[in-house]
XYZ file of C-alpha atoms in Angstrom:
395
model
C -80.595 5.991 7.174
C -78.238 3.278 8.497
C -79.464 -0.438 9.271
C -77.209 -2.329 11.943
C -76.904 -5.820 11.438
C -78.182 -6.682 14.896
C -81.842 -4.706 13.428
C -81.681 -6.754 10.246
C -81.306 -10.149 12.252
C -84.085 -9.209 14.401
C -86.229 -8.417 11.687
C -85.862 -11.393 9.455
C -86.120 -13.742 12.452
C -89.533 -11.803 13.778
C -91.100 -11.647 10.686
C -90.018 -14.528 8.526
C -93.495 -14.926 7.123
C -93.988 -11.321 5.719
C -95.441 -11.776 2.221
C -93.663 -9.633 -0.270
C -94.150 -9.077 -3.830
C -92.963 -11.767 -6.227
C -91.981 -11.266 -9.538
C -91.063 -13.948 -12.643
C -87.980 -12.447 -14.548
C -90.349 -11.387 -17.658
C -92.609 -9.064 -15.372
C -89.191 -7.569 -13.761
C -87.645 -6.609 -16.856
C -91.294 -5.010 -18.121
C -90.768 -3.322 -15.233
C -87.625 -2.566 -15.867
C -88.798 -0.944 -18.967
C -91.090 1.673 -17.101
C -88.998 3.233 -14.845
C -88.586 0.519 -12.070
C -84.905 0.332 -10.919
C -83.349 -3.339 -10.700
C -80.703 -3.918 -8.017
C -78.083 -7.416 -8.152
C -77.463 -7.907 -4.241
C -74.999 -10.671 -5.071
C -71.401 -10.510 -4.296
C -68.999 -8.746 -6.809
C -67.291 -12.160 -7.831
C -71.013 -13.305 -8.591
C -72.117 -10.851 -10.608
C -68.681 -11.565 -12.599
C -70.774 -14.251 -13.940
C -73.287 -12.100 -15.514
C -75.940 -9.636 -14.233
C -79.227 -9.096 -15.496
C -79.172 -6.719 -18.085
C -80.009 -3.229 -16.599
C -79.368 -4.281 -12.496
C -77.225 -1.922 -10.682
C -74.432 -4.172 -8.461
C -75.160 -3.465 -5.155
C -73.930 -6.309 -2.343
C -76.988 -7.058 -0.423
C -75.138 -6.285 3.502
C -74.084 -2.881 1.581
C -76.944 -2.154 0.850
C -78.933 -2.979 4.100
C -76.471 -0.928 5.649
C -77.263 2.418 4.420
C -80.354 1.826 1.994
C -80.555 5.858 1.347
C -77.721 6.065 -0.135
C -78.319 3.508 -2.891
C -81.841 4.320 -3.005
C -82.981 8.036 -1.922
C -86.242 7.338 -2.849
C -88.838 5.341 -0.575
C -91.686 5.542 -3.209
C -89.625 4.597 -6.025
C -90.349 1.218 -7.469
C -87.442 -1.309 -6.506
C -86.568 -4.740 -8.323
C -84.160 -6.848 -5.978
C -82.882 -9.956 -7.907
C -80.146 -12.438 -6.576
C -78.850 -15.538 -7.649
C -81.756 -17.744 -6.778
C -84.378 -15.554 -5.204
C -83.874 -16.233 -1.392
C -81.405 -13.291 -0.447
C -83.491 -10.814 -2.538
C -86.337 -11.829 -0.768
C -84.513 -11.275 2.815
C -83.489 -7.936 1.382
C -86.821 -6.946 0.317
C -88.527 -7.598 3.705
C -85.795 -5.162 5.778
C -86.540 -2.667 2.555
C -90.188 -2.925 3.534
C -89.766 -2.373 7.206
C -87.366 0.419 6.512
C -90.576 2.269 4.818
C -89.662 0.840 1.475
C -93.217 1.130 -0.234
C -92.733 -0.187 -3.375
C -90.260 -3.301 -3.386
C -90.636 -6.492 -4.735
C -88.421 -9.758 -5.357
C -87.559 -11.777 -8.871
C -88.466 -15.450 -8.424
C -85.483 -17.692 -9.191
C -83.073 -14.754 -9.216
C -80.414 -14.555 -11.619
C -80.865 -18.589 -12.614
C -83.995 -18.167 -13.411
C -83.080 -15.134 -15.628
C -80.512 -17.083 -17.409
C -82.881 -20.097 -18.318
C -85.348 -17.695 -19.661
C -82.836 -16.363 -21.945
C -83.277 -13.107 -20.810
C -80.629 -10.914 -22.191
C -77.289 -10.946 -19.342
C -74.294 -8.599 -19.445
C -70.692 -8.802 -18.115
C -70.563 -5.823 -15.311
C -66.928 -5.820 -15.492
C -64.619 -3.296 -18.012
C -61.868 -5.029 -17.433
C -60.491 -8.580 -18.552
C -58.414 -8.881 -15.842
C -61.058 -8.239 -13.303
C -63.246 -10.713 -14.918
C -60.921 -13.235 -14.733
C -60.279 -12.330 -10.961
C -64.107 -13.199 -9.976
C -64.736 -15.913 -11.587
C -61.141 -18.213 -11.524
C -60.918 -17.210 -7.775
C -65.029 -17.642 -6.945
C -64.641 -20.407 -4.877
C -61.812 -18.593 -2.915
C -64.105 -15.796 -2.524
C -66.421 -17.231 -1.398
C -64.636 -17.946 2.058
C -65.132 -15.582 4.656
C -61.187 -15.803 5.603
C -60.403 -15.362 2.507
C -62.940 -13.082 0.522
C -61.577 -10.549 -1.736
C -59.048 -8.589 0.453
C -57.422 -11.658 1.123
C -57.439 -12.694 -2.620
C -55.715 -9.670 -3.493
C -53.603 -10.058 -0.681
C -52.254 -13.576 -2.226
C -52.424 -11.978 -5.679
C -49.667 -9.436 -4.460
C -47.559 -11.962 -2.716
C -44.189 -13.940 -3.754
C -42.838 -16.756 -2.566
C -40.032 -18.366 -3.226
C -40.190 -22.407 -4.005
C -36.013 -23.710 -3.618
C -36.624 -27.140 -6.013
C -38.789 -27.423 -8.712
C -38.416 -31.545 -7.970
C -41.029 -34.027 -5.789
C -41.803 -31.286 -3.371
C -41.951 -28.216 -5.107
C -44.049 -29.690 -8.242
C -47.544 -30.407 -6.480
C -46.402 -27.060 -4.003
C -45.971 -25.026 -6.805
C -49.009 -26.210 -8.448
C -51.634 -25.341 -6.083
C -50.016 -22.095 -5.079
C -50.047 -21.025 -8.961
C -54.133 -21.982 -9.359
C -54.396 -20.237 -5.563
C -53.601 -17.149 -7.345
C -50.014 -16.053 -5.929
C -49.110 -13.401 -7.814
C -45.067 -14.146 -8.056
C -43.580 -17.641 -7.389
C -40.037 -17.522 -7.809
C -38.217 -21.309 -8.699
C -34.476 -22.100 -8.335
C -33.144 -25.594 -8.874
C -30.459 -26.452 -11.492
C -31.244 -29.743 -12.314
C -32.681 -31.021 -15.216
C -35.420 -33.113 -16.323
C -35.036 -37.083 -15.823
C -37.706 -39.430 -16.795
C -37.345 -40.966 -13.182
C -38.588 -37.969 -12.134
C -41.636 -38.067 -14.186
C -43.576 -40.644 -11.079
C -43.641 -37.846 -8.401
C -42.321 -34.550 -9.874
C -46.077 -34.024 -11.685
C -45.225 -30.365 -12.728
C -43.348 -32.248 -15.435
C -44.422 -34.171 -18.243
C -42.351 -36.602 -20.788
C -41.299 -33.467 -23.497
C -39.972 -32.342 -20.385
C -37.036 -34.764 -20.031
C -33.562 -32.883 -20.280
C -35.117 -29.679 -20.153
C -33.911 -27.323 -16.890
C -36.390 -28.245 -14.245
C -37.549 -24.210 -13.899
C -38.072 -24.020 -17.541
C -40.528 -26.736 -17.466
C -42.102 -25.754 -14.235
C -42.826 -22.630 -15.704
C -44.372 -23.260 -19.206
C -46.714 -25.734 -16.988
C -47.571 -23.141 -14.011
C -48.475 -19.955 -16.789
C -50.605 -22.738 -18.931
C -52.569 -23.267 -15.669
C -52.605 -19.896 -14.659
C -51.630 -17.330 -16.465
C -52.352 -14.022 -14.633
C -48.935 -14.612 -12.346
C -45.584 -14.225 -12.535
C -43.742 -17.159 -12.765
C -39.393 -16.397 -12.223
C -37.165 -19.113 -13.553
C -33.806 -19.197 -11.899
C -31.768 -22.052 -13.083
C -29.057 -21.791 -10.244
C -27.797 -24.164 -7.500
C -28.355 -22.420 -4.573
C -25.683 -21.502 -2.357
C -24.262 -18.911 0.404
C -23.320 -16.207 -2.196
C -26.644 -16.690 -4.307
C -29.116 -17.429 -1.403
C -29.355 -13.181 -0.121
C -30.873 -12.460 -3.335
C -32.897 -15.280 -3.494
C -34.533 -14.283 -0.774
C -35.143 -10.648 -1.620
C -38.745 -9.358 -1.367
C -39.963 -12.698 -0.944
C -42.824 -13.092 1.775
C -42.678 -16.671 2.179
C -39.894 -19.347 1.323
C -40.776 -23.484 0.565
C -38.477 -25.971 1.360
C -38.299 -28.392 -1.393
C -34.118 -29.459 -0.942
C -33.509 -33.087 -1.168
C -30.519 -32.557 1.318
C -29.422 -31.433 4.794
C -27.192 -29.302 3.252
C -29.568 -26.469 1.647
C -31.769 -27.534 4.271
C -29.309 -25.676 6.806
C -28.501 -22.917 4.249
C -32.268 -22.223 3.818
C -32.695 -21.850 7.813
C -29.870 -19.773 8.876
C -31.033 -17.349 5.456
C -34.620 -17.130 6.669
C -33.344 -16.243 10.061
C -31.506 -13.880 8.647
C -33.952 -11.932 6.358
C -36.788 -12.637 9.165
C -38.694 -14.856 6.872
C -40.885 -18.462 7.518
C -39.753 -21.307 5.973
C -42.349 -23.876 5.342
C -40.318 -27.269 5.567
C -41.141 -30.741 4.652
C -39.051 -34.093 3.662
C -39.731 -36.738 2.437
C -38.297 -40.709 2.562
C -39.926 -44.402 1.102
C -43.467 -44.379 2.866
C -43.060 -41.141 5.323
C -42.929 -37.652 5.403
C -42.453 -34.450 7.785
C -44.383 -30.797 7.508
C -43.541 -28.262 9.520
C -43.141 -24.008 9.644
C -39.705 -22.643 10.923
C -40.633 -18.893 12.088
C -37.752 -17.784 14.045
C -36.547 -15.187 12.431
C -39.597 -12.884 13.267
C -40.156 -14.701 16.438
C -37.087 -15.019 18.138
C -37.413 -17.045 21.386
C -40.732 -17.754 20.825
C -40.739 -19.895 17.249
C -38.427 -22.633 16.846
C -36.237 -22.894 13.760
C -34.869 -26.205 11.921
C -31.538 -25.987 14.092
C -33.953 -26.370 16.845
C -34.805 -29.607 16.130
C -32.246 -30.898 14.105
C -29.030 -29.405 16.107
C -27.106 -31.993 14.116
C -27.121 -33.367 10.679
C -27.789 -37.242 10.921
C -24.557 -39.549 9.811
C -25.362 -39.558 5.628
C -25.823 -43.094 5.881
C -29.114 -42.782 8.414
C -30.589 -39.962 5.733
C -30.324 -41.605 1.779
C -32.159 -39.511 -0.556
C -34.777 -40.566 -2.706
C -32.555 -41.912 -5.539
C -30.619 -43.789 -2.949
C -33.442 -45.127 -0.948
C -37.017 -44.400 -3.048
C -39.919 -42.679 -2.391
C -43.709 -43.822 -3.030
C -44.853 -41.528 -6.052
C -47.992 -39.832 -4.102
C -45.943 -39.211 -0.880
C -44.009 -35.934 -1.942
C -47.748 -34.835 -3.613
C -48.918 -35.378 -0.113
C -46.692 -33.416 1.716
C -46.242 -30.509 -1.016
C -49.571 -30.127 -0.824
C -49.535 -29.628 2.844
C -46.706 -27.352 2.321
C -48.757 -25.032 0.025
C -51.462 -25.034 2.397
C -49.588 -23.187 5.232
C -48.313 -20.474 2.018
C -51.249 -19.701 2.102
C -52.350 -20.133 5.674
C -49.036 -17.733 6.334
C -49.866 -15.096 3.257
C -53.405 -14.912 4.633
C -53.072 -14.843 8.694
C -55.468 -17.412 9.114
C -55.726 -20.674 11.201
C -52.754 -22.532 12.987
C -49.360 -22.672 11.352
C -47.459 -25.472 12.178
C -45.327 -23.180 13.782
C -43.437 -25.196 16.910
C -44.755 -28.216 15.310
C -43.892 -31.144 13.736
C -46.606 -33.354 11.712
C -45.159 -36.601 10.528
C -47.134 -39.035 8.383
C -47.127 -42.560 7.462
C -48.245 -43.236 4.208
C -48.675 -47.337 4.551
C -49.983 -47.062 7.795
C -52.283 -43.684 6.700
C -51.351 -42.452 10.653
C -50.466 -38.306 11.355
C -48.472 -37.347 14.444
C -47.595 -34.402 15.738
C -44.858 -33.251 18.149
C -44.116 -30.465 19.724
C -40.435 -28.800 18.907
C -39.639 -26.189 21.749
C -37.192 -23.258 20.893
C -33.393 -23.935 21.678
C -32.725 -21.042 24.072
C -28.781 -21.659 23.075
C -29.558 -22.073 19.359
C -26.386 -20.323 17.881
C -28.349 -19.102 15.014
C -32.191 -18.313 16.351
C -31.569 -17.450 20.377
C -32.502 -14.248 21.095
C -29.837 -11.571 21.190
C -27.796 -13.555 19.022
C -25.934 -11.941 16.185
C -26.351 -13.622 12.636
C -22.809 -15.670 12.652
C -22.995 -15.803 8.911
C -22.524 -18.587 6.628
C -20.605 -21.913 6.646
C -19.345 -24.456 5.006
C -22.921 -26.275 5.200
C -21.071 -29.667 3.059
C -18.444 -29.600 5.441
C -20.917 -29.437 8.536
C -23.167 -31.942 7.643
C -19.851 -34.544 7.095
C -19.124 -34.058 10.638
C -15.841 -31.680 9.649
């Protein structure tokens, strides 16, 4: 016998003040002893936590669902416990109404359990899966994220270009998020002027490869991923294989160079590029998604069909950069990853969300597809690479 959600709704809305048996956690597990049979209706990522110690795992919507099949027997004595009592008493009044005869609720669910020091067990074989529920709980909790989408992340990679001001707080929230391969490439090495903004780093850090310490830090904070150190400069004859079997790629260049490199490659491989820069007191987000959307996404060429003069666009050792402002706008960054990875929400995609730090003001503008972009236009053939130095000098 199947229960449609629509029937449960009705039911707990018409008869919200249906007494139903109450039990303390004591009585339920004497119960327990004498044949009654104790089901968990929490979530699997809850019960990760600990389940009272001889409760079956069934989610409380499965089990509304199609009660027969987790419980054949109407006459049987049933236990429902949950974490704090309220969805096992829910549960127990559709049970009832369902011709349930014998069902009752534990008081204080699963807390109540614990504080009574009422033996708990781990329902989970597996360390891995353990580790699953409860560092991703909060995640799970989400319904557009959930599980499915958890695992989803957990079998993503993404490639980070820059392990510097952008990439640091990027790559740290997409490592405790849970993606399962994040792939670094930056040559440089560790400065101690970095130390102010590039937080992935610390001070034994200084003169070690930028990757290498991005790494060690990234596994100590989460390690159940994959974490691929590649200490390269990235260029046209590298950037192909940077790319490969990456779902996502994050801008973290310093320079309109790579910046260019990373577009036209994106376009090429039909991947987004989640862009930001960064300069003193302001800062620039946006998602470049041309390559799978030709004519309808823009891509950085788009908006930028030009490289600015090099004296209108100093870097940050040329010109500074408030520490907190590349944390701000990596950590934007990571949140479209994930917004991308998952297919939820709005991607900045056609947009352009600029920030002033001093002022604390966001704009956005809109950045319309370049119908005679020679790398993005639709029906255009990938020209290949250039000389991106040469280009951005103006030669």
């Amino acid at each position: 016998m199947r229960i449609s959600v629509k029937a449960v709704r009705h039911h707990l809305r018409d008869n919200a003040a249906m007494s139903i048996q109450e039990l303390s956690p004591a009585q339920a597990r004497e119960r327990l002893a004498h044949g009654a049979v104790l089901i968990d209706v929490r979530e699997a990522h809850e019960r990760a936590g600990g389940m009272a110690e001889g409760a079956r795992g069934v989610a409380k919507d499965a089990l509304l669902a199609d009660p027969a099949a987790h419980l054949p027997r109407q006459d049987q004595e049933i236990l429902l416990i949950c974490q704090s009592g309220k969805r096992s008493a829910d549960a127990a009044q559709v049970l009832i109404a369902a011709g349930y005869s014998n069902v009752a609720s534990v008081t204080g669910g699963t807390v109540a359990w614990r504080e009574q020091s009422l033996p708990l067990v781990q329902p989970l074989d597996s360390a891995a899966d353990r580790d699953f529920y409860d560092r991703y709980s909060r995640h799970l909790l989400l319904p557009q994220v959930g599980e499915a989408g958890q695992r989803r992340l957990q079998q993503s990679r993404v490639l980070v270009l820059g392990a510097g001001g952008l990439g640091a707080p990027a790559g740290f929230y997409l490592a405790a998020a849970g993606i399962g391969h994040l792939r670094f490439a930056d040559h440089d090495r560790v400065e101690r002027s970095n130390l102010h903004r590039q937080i992935v780093h610390t001070e034994a850090s200084v003169g070690q490869l930028k990757v290498d310490s991005a790494r060690e830090r990234l596994l100590a904070l989460n390690p159940s991923i994959e974490v691929e150190a590649v200490p390269e400069r990235v260029t046209s004859e590298n950037v192909d294989a940077l790319l490969e079997g990456v779902d996502v790629v994050l801008d973290g260049s310093d320079n309109f160079p790579l910046r260019y490199l990373l577009n036209d490659a994106c376009i090429k491989h039909a991947k987004p590029l989640v862009y930001a820069a960064i300069e003193r007191f302001d800062g620039q987000v946006s998602v470049f998604d041309a390559g799978r959307q030709r004519g309808v996404a823009p891509c950085y060429r788009c908006l930028f069909p030009e490289p600015p003069p090099p004296e209108f666009a100093p870097n940050c050792s040329e010109a500074g950069v408030l520490g907190v402002l590349p944390g701000l706008a990596g950590v934007l960054q990571a949140t479209e990853v994930l917004k991308l990875l998952l297919g939820i929400g709005e991607p900045l995609v056609g947009r352009l969300l600029r920030f002033d730090a001093l002022g604390m003001r966001f704009r956005e503008t809109g950045i319309r597809p370049d119908p005679h972009c020679p790398v993005c236009a639709p029906d255009v053939p990938f020209p290949g690479y250039i000389d991106y130095v040469a280009f951005c000098r103006g030669g």
